[in-house]
Each structure stands twice: as structure tokens, then as C-alpha cells.
Coordinates of C-alpha atoms in Angstrom, one line a residue:
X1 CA 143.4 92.2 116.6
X2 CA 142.9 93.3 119.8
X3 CA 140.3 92.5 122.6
X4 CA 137.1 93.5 122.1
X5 CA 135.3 95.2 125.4
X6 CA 132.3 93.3 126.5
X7 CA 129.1 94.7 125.9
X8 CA 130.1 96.1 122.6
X9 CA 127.7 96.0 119.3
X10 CA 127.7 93.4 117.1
X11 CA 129.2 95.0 113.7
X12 CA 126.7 96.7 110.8
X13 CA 127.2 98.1 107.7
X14 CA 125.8 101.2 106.7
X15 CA 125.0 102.1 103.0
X16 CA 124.3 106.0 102.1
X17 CA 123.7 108.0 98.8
X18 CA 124.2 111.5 100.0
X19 CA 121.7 114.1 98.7
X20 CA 119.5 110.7 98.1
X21 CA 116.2 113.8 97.6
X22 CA 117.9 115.0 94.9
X23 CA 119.2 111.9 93.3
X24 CA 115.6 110.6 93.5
X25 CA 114.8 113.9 91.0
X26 CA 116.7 112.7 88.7
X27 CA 115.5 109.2 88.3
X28 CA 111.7 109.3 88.7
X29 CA 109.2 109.9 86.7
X30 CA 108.6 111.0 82.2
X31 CA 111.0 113.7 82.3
X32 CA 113.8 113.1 85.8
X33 CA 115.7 116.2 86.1
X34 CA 119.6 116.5 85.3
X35 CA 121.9 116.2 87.8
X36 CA 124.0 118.3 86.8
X37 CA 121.9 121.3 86.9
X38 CA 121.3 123.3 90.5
X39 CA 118.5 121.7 91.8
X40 CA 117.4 122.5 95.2
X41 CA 114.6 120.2 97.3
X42 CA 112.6 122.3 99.5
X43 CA 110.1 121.4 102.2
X44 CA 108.9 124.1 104.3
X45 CA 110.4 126.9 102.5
X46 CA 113.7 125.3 103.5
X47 CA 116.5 124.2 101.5
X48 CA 116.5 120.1 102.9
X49 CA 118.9 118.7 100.0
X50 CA 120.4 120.3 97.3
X51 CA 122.5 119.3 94.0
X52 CA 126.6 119.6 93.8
X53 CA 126.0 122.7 91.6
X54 CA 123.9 124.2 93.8
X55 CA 126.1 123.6 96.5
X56 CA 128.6 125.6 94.5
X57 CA 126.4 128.5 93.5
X58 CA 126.0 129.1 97.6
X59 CA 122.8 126.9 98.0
X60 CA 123.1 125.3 102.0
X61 CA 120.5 123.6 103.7
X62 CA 117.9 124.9 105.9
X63 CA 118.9 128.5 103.6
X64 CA 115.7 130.4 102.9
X65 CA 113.9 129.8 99.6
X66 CA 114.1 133.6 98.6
X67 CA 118.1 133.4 99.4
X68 CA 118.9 130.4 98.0
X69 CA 117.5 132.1 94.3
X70 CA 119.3 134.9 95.2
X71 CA 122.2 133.1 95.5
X72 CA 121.5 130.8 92.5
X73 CA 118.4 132.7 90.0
X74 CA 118.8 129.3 87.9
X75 CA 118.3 127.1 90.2
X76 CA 115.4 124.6 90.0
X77 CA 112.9 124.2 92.9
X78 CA 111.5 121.3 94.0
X79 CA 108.8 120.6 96.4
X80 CA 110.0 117.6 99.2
X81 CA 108.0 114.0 98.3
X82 CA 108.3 111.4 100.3
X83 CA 106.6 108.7 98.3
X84 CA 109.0 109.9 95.2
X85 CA 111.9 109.5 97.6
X86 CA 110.3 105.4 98.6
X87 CA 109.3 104.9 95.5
X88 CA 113.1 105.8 93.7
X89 CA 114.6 103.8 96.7
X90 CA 112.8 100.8 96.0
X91 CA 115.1 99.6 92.9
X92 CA 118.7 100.1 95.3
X93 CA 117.1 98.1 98.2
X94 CA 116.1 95.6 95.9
X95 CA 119.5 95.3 94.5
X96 CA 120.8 95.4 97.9
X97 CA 119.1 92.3 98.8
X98 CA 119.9 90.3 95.7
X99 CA 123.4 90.1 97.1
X100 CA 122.9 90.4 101.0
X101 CA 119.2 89.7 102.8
X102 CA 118.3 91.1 105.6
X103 CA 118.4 94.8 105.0
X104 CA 116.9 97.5 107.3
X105 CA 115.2 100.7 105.5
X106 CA 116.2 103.4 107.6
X107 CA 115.1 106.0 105.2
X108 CA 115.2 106.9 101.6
X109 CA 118.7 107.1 100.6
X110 CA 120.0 104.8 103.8
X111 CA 119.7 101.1 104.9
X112 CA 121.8 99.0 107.3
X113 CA 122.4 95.5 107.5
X114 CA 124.0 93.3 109.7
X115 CA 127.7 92.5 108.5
X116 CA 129.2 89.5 109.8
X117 CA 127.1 87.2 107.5
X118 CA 128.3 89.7 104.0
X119 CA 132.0 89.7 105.6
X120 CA 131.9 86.0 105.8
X121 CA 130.7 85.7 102.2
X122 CA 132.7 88.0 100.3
X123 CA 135.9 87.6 102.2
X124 CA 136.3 90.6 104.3
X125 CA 134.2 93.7 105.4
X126 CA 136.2 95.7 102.8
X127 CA 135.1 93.5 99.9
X128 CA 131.7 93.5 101.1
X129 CA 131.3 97.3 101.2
X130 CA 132.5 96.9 97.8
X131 CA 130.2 94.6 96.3
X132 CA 126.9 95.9 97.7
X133 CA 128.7 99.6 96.5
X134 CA 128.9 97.9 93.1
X135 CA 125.5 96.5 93.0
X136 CA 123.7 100.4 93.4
X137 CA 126.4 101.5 91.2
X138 CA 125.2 99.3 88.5
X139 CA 122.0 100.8 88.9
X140 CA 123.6 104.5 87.8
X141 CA 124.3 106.1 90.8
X142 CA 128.0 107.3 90.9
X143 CA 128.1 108.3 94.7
X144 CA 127.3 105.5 97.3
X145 CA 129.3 105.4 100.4
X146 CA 129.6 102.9 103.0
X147 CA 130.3 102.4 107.0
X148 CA 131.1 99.9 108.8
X149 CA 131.4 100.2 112.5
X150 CA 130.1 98.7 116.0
X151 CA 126.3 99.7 115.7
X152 CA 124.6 101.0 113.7
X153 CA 124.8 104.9 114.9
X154 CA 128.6 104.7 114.5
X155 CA 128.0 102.7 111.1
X156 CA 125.8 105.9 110.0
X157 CA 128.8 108.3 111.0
X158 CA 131.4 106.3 109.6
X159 CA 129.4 106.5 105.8
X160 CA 128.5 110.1 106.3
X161 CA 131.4 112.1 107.9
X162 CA 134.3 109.5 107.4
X163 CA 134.0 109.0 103.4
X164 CA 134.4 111.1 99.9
X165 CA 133.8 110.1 96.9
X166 CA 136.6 109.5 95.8
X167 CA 137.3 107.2 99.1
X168 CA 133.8 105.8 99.8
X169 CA 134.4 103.1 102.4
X170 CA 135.6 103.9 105.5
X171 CA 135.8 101.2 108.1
X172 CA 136.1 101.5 112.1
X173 CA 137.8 98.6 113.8
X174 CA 135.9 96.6 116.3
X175 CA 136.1 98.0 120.0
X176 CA 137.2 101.8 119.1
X177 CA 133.7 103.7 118.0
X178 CA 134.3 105.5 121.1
X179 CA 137.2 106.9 119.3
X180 CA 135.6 107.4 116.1
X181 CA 132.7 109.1 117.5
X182 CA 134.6 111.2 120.3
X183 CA 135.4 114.1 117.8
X184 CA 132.3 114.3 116.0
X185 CA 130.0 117.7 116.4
X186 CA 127.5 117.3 119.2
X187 CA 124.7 117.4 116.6
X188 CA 124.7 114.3 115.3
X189 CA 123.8 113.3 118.3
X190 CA 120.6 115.5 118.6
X191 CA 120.1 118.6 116.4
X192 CA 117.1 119.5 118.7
X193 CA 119.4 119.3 121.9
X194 CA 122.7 120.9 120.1
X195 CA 122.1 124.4 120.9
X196 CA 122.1 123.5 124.6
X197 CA 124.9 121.5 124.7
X198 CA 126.7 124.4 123.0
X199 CA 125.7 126.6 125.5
X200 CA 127.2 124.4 128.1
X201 CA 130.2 124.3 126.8
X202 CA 130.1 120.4 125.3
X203 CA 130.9 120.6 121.4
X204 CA 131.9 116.5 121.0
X205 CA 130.1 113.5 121.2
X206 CA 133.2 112.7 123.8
X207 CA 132.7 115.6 125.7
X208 CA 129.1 114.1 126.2
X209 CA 130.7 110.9 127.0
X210 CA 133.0 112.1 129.1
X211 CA 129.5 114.0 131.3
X212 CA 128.9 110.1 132.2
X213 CA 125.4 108.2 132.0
X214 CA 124.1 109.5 135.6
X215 CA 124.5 113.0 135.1
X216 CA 122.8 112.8 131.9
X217 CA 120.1 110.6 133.4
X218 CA 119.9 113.0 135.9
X219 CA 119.1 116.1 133.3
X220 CA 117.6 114.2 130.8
X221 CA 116.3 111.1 132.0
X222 CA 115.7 107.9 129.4
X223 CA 116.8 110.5 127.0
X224 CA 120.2 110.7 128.9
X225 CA 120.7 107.1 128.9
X226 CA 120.0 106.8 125.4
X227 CA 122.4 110.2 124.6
X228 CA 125.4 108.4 126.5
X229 CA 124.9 104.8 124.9
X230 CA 125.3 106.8 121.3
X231 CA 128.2 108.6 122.7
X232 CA 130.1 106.3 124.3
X233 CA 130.2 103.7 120.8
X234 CA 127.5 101.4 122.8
X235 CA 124.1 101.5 120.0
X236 CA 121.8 99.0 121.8
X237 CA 119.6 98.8 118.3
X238 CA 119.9 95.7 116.3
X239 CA 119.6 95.8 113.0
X240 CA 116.4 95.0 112.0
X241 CA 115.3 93.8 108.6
X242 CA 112.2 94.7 106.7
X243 CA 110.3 92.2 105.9
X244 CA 110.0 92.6 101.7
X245 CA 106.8 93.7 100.8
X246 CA 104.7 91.3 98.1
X247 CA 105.3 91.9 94.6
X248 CA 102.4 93.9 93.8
X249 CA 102.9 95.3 90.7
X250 CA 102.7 93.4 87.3
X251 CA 105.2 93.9 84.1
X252 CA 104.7 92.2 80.6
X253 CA 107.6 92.5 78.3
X254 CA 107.0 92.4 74.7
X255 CA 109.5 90.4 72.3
X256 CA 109.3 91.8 69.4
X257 CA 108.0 95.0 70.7
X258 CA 104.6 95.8 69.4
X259 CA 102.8 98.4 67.7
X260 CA 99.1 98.0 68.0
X261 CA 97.6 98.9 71.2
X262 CA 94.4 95.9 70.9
X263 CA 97.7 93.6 70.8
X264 CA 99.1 95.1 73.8
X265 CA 95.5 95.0 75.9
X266 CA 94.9 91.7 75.1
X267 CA 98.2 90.4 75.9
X268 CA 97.2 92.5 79.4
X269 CA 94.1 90.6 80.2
X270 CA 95.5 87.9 82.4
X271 CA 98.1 90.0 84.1
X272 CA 95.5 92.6 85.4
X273 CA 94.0 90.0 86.6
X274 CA 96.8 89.1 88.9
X275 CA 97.1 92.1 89.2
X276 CA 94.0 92.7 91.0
X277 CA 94.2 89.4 93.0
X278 CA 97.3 90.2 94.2
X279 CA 95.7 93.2 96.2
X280 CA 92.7 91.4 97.2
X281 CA 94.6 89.1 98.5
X282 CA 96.5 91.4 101.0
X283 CA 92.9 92.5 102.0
X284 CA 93.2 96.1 98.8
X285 CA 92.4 97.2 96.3
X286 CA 93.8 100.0 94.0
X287 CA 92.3 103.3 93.4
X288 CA 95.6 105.0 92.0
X289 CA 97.2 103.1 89.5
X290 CA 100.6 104.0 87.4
X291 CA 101.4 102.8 84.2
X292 CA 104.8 102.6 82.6
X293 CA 105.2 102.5 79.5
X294 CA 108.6 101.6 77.5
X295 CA 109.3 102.0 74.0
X296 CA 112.0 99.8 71.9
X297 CA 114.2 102.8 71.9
X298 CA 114.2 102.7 75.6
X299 CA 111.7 105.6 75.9
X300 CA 109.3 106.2 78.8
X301 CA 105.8 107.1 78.9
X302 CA 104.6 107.2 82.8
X303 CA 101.1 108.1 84.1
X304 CA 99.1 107.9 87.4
X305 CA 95.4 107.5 86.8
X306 CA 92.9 107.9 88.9
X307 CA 89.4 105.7 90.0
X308 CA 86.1 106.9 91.2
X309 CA 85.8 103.4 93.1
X310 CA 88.7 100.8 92.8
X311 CA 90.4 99.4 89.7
X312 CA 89.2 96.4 88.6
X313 CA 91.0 93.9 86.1
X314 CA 88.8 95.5 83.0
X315 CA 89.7 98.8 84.2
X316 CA 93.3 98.5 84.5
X317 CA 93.4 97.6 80.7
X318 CA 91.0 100.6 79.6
X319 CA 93.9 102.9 81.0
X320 CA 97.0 101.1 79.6
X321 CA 94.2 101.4 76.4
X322 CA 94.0 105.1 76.8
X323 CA 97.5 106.0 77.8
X324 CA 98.4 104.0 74.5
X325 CA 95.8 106.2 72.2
X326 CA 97.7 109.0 73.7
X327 CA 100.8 108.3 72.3
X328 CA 100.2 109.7 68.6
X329 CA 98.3 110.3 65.4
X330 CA 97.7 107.1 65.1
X331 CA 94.8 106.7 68.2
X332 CA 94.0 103.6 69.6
X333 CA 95.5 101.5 66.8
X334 CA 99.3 102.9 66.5
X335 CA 101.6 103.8 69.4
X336 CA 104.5 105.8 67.3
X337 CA 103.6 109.2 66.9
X338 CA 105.4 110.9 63.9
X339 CA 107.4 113.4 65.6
X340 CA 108.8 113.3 69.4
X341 CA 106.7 114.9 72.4
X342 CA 108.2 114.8 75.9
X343 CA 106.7 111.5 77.2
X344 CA 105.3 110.1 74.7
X345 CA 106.9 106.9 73.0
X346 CA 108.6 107.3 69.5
X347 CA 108.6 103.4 69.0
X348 CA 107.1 100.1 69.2
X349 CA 105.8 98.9 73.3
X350 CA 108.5 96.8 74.8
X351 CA 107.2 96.6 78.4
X352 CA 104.0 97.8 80.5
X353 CA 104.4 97.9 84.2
X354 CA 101.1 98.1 85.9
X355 CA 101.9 98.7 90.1
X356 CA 99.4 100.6 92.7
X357 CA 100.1 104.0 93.6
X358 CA 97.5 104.6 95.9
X359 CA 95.5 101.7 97.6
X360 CA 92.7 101.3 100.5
X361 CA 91.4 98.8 102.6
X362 CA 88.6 96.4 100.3
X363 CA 86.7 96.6 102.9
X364 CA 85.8 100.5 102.0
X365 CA 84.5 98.8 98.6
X366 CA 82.6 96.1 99.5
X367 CA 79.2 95.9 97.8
X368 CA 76.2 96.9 99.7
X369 CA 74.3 93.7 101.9
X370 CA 71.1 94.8 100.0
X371 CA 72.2 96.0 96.4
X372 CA 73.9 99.2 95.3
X373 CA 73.0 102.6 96.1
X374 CA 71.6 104.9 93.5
X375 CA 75.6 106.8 93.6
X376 CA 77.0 103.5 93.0
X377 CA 74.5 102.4 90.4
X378 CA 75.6 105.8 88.7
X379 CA 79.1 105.3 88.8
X380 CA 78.8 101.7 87.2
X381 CA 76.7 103.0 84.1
X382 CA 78.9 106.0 83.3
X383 CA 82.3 103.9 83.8
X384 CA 80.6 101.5 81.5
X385 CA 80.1 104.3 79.0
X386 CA 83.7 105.8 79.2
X387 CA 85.4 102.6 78.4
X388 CA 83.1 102.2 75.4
X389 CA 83.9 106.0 74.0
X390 CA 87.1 106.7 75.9
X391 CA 89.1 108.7 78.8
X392 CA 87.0 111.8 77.3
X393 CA 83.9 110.3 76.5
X394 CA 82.4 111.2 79.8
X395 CA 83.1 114.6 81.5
X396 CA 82.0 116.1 84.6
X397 CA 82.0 119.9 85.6
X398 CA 84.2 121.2 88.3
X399 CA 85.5 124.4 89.3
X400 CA 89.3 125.6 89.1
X401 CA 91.4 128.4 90.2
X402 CA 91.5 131.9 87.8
X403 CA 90.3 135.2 87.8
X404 CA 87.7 135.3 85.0
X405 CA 84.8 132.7 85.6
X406 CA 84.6 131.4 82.7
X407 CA 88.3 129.9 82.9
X408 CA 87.3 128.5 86.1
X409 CA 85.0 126.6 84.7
X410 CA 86.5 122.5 84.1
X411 CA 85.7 119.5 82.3
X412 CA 86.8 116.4 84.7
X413 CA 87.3 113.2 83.0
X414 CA 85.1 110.6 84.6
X415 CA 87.2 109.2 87.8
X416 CA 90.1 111.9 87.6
X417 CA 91.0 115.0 89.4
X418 CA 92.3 117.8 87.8
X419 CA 95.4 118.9 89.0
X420 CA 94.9 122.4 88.5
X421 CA 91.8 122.4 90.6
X422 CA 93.6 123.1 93.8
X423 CA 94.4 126.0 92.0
X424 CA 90.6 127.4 93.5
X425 CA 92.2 127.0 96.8
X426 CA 95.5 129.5 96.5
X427 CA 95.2 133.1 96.2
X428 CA 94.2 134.7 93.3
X429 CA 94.0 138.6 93.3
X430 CA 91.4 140.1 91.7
X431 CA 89.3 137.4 91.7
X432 CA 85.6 137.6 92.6
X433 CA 85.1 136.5 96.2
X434 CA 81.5 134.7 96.9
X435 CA 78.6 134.6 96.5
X436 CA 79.3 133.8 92.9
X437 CA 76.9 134.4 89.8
X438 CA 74.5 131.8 89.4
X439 CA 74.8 132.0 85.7
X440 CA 78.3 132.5 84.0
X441 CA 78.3 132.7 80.0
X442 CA 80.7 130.8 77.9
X443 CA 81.2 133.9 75.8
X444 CA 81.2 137.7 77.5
X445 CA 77.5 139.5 75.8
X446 CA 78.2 143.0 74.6
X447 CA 76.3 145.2 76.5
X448 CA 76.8 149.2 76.8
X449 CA 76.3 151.4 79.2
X450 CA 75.8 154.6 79.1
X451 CA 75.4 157.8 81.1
X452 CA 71.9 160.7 81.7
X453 CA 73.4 161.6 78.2
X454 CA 73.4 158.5 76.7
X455 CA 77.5 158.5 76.4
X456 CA 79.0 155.5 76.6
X457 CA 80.6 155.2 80.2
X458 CA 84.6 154.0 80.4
X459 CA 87.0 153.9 83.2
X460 CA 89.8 156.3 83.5
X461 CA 93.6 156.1 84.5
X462 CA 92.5 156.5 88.1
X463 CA 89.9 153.4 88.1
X464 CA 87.1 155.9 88.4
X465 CA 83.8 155.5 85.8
X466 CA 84.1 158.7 83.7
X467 CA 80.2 159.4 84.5
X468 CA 77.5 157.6 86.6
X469 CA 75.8 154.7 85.1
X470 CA 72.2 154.9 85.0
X471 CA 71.3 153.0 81.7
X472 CA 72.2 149.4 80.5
X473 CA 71.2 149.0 76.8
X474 CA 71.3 145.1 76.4
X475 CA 70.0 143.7 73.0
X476 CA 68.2 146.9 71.5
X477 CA 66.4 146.8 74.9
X478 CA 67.3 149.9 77.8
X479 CA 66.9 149.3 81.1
X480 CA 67.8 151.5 83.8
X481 CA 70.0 151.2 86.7
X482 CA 69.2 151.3 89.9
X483 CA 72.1 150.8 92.2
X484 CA 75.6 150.0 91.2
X485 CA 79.0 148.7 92.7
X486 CA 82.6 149.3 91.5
X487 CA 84.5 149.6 89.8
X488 CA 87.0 146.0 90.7
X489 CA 90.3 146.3 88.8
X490 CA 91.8 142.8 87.6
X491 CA 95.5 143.3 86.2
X492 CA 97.1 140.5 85.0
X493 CA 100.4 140.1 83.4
X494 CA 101.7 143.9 83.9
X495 CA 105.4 142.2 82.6
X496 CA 104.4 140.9 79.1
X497 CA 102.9 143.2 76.9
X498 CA 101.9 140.6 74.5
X499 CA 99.6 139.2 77.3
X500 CA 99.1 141.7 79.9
X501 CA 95.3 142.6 80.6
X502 CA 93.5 145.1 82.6
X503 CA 89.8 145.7 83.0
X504 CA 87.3 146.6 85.9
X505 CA 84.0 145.0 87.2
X506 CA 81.3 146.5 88.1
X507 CA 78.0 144.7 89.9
X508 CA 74.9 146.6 89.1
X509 CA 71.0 146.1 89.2
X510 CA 68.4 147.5 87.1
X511 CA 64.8 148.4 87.5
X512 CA 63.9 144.9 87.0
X513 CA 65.4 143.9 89.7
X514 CA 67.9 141.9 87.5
X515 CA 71.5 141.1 89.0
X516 CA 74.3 141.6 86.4
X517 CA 78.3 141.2 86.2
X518 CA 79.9 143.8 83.9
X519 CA 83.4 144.2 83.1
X520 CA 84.4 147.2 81.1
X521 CA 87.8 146.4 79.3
X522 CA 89.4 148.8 77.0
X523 CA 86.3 151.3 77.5
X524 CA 84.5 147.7 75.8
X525 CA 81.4 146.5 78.1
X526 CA 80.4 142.8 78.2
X527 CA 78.3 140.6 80.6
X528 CA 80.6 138.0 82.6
X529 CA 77.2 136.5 84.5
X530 CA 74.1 137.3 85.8
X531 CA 72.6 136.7 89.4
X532 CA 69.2 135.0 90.1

């Protein structure tokens, strides 16, 4: 081995699971998507990741979201998540530092570590990129990659553009990441300062070497300096490992599995306890909490659920409770349904994780110096009630997203949020814009009206009223009209003739100065609500 230059890097490993977005897909959640399908992950409206048979229907990154279905009509959209891409991570680093400590997160889907203290221990660099390869492997990812290198940038460089799959360790000798790096494309480097490179003429990483540290001090300043330390194989960051964070969650494993969900919450008890403690003691407490739950067969049945306040120990096992009665038939008392739905359990519990998806400082929930306020006195009695009759036992109104008012109208469980109710915030053509009727019926009244003649009034092919209204005839009872509005066309579903639906509102007033919404669907009249 040769002599290594002075001021050179101490040596790192890099680990990297290429496309780590889409790999993340496919192993999170009830349902993870396969990888072998073109799956695309998109944030912005750009392609940032994309699946292997995407890649070979056309699908690039940054592409377009229209082109990229243009190019692939099957593929699969996805919207970027970072706390999926953590929260799928979490299990590799974990592995990571069962066999090596001191691992550096430096975003989902790549960590570094320091690799003398690995070499030493395994007997080589080589058989240390192997093992730690070998312990994410195990964990059923097929692609993992590695570098090795003099800092960590050329580490990075070495696992991304020096590997394949099918040769997934590539190793740079100590003292030549000048060389390594000198052929590389400017951008990896600095996407944002690529394009200007380019137009100077510098296309390498040594071609911005070879500029030298004062000229690119003098155009860039501390950038510069930092451009030409990358460049020039001479990464001045150490590694720098996380510091693990405290086992928050809780998991109970069941041997034999069970089948009666009053087993399963009683066996919960004490570990929601700790559970709770756990966060308190970090200065939290929950107000999102997931449950996992696995069946004997290997199943899973996965659910975030919500809190008007913070979960308490008694609340955490009324949700495992609830997610349990879901399950089946059988209610609170059996957790294998009869036939299979998609994430639901078809056998006997064999573990419950309990783990915070969402937490806040406990100092946002502290109790009140001088008693509870009337909203919290509220929130006590009716979370009393729902764990005596159930998630649905208590239900509070909300308003969704839709077109017709009365399918806007929701039925919250007590402490969740729909997820269709920021629905109400997109677009929704042909929906009534505000002020809204102050009283919307659950079912349309028939109403007709008619014309000077008394004909009943319809809308033609050209969304015109075949006569002017003047009467409404509501209940036996006339009324007449004395200003009008409309007609509003609403057209949904012009594709499916089975479910396609097209009808016109119309505001009117009659001579009692009552307010009505009419729609007239079909050359049918009915009431949708009624203004005070």
C-alpha cells in the first residue's frame, strides 16, 4: 500500500438502497405495493423515484406526471411521504447497528458509518460491506449497495455510480478519491450550480478541481472552498452518528396466539401503561397512535387512530379494542372473520405493536391550574361514553367535499378526522358556492313547478327552463314565485352510463318571502334545502 497524502479523510462506508421511495411502497403499511409493478413516486408533479418497470416503460425522474402516464398508462402514482420513507427505514438502520454502532442517517434509503472499527472486526473492508449488505438483505431487500472510500462524499459516489447489482461493493483505495471522483458529472457536486458550470465549459468534478480553491473562493466564496474540498477527494465531514432514539413503542407477542379480543386487552393493560410513561418521560404525549396487528398466519391489520386530546393508557386499549371488533362477524369477542377482507386478520392475534405516530409536547396538555374548562369537561364525558358503546357510539357532524349537500354532510367518530373531508377543500365543479342553505334535507321533497298555465316546467337540451316559473305547488299548497335564478347544470359521470347524472338548480323565492333550493332532474322537481 502506498503512502497516504496528509490531510486526507479518515475512511467511511456508505450503505444505499437505490430507489429507497419506492422500496419504502412496498413495505409499509395493510396492503405495500408490488415491486414488480411500475410504480412511480411523485412530489410536485415530478417523477422523484420510480420502480425498475417503470424505468423500462420510459418513466425518468423529474419527467412530468402527465408524460410519465403517457409513457406508462399502468403505472401507479404515488404521492412523496417522508415519514413513510423514516418510518420503513427505521428496521435497516436498526439492523445496521446490531452489527456495527455508530451509524449516521443521512436520509431515508442512505447512512454512513465510520469504517475502520467494522474493517477491523470483520477482517477487511470487503467483508465488512458484506456483512452489513447481508444484514438489510435479511430483512428482504435484494438491492443494497455499498462504498467505501476517503469521506464520506466519495463513499456516497462510490455506492451510487461505482456499483450494479450484480457487483454491489465497490471499494476506492486510500489516497486516490481524487481519481475516483475526477470523472464524475459536475452535478453531483451541485445540481443547483451544474448548469453554470456547463456553461463554462467544466463537465467533471476534476475539471473543478483542476479551477483550484482561490478561483473558486473568489466566485463562490465559502461555497467555493467547500466545492473544491468535494472535488479534490478532501470531505472535511466526519461521520456523525445518531444518537438512537428511545424505544417508544410497545409490542406484546402472543404464544399461543389468541382469539378473544377481552384476552388480548387485558394482556395490554400494563404495556399501555409503559407505553404512556415512556412518552411522558421524554416530556410527550401521543395524539396519533398506530396499531399493528399480526395474525398466526402472518397477516397484518395496521391502523392510525386519532385523539381529541392525548392517548392515555385506557385509551390506547379502547383502540386495539376497536380495531379488534373490526376484524369480523364475530365483534368484540372473535378476531377471525369468516371470509378474507384486505386488512383484516383471518387468524388468531399473535402480536400487537402499539408506537406513536404523531406526538406533542405534554406541556400543550397539562390540566388547567384552576380545573378544566367547559371544552375539556366535554371532551372527558363524551370519551367516557365512546369507550362504553364503542368507536361509533359517539358521532359528530362535519362537512365533506361533493356536489349534492346532502353527501356532504359527515358523521365524525368522536376524536377522528375524516379523510375525505379535505375533500371540501379541492375543486368540485358544479358545486354550490356560499352562502349555503341553512337547512339541507336528508331526503330531496317533491315539489312541482309549474308555469301561467299550470304546466309542469322542465329544462331542455340547451339548459334553458321550457317556460317561466311563476308557481311552486309544495304539499297541496301553491305559492307563487317571485324572483328566480338558474338554471345551474351539475354533470357527473358523462363516461359511465350506469352512473352518469345530470340535473339543474335553480334558487327561487316566493311571495312569502321563503328561500328555496330546487333541482329539476329528469324534468323531476325536488327541494335540496331551504334558506332562512
Amino acid at each position: 500500500m502506498g503512502v497516504v497524502p496528509a490531510g486526507t479523510p479518515p475512511r467511511s462506508l456508505v450503505v444505499w438502497v437505490p430507489d429507497w421511495p419506492i422500496v419504502a411502497t412496498t413495505r409499509d403499511g395493510d396492503e405495500p405495493l408490488d415491486a414488480t409493478e411500475p410504480i412511480a413516486v411523485f412530489e410536485k408533479g415530478a417523477v422523484i423515484a420510480c420502480s425498475a418497470a417503470a424505468r423500462a416503460a420510459g418513466v425518468r425522474r423529474r419527467m412530468r406526471r402527465r408524460d410519465a402516464q403517457a409513457r406508462c398508462p399502468q403505472l401507479t402514482v404515488v404521492d412523496a411521504d417522508a415519514v413513510r420513507d423514516h418510518r420503513a427505514f427505521a428496521p435497516l438502520i436498526a439492523a445496521i447497528e446490531e452489527v456495527a454502532p455508530n451509524v449516521q442517517v443521512m436520509q431515508p434509503g442512505l447512512c454512513a458509518l465510520r469504517a475502520r472499527g467494522p474493517a477491523r472486526y470483520f477482517g477487511g473492508e470487503a467483508a465488512a460491506a458484506t456483512v452489513l449488505a447481508g444484514a438489510i438483505a435479511a430483512l428482504g431487500v435484494d438491492d443494497v449497495r455499498v462504498g467505501i472510500a476517503d469521506g464520506t462524499f466519495t463513499a456516497e459516489q462510490a455506492a451510487r455510480s461505482g456499483t450494479r447489482r450484480e457487483d454491489p461493493v465497490r471499494i476506492v483505495p486510500a489516497g486516490t478519491a481524487a481519481d475516483f471522483l475526477a470523472p464524475l458529472p459536475v452535478v453531483v457536486l451541485d445540481e443547483e450550480l451544474a448548469s453554470l458550470f456547463g456553461r463554462l465549459g467544466v463537465q467533471t468534478v476534476g475539471e473543478v478541481a483542476a479551477l483550484g480553491a482561490d478561483r473558486l473562493v473568489e466566485r463562490f466564496g465559502a461555497r467555493g472552498q467547500w466545492l473544491y474540498a468535494l472535488s479534490s477527494g478532501r470531505d472535511p465531514r466526519p461521520v456523525t452518528a445518531r444518537t438512537p432514539p428511545p424505544e417508544l413503542h410497545r409490542e406484546v407477542a402472543f404464544e399461543p396466539p389468541v382469539e378473544t379480543a377481552d384476552q388480548i386487552a387485558f394482556a395490554l393493560r400494563v404495556p399501555a401503561a409503559e407505553f404512556v410513561s415512556r412518552l411522558g418521560a421524554q416530556g410527550l404525549v401521543c395524539t396519533e397512535l398506530r396499531v399493528v396487528l399480526t395474525g398466526d398466519r402472518g397477516e397484518r391489520s395496521e391502523r392510525v387512530w386519532l385523539h381529541p386530546g392525548a392517548f392515555d393508557a385506557a385509551a390506547v386499549v379502547d383502540r386495539v379494542r376497536w380495531q379488534l371488533a373490526e376484524q369480523g362477524p364475530g365483534g368484540a369477542k372473535s378476531v377471525a372473520p369468516s371470509s378474507h377482507v384486505p386488512g383484516q386478520l383471518r387468524s388468531a392475534v399473535a402480536r400487537v405493536r402499539i408506537e406513536p405516530e404523531a406526538v406533542d409536547a405534554a406541556a400543550h396538555h397539562t390540566a388547567r391550574l384552576f380545573g378544566s374548562g367547559p371544552e375539556e369537561r366535554v371532551h372527558r364525558a363524551l370519551s367516557r361514553v365512546q369507550a362504553m358503546l364503542g368507536h361509533q357510539g359517539v358521532l359528530t357532524p362535519a362537512v365533506g367535499g361533493g356536489r349534492w349537500l346532502g353527501e356532504r354532510q359527515r358523521l365524525v367518530p368522536w376524536g377522528d378526522v375524516a379523510g375525505d373531508l379535505q375533500a371540501g377543500e379541492r375543486p368540485w365543479p358544479g358545486s354550490l358556492p356560499d352562502p349555503l342553505p341553512s337547512a339541507v334535507f336528508a331526503e330531496p321533497v317533491p315539489v312541482a313547478v309549474l308555469d301561467d298555465d299550470g304546466d309542469m316546467i322542465a329544462v331542455d337540451a340547451r339548459g334553458e327552463p321550457t317556460a317561466t316559473p311563476t308557481v311552486i305547488e309544495l304539499g297541496g299548497r301553491r305559492r307563487g314565485i317571485r324572483t328566480w335564478a338558474g338554471p345551474w347544470p351539475v354533470i357527473e359521470r358523462e363516461w359511465d352510463p350506469a352512473r352518469a347524472r345530470r340535473a339543474h338548480r335553480f334558487q327561487m323565492v316566493d311571495d312569502a318571502q321563503g328561500a328555496w333550493l330546487l333541482v329539476c332532474e329528469e324534468g323531476v322537481w325536488q327541494i335540496e334545502g331551504r334558506y332562512d
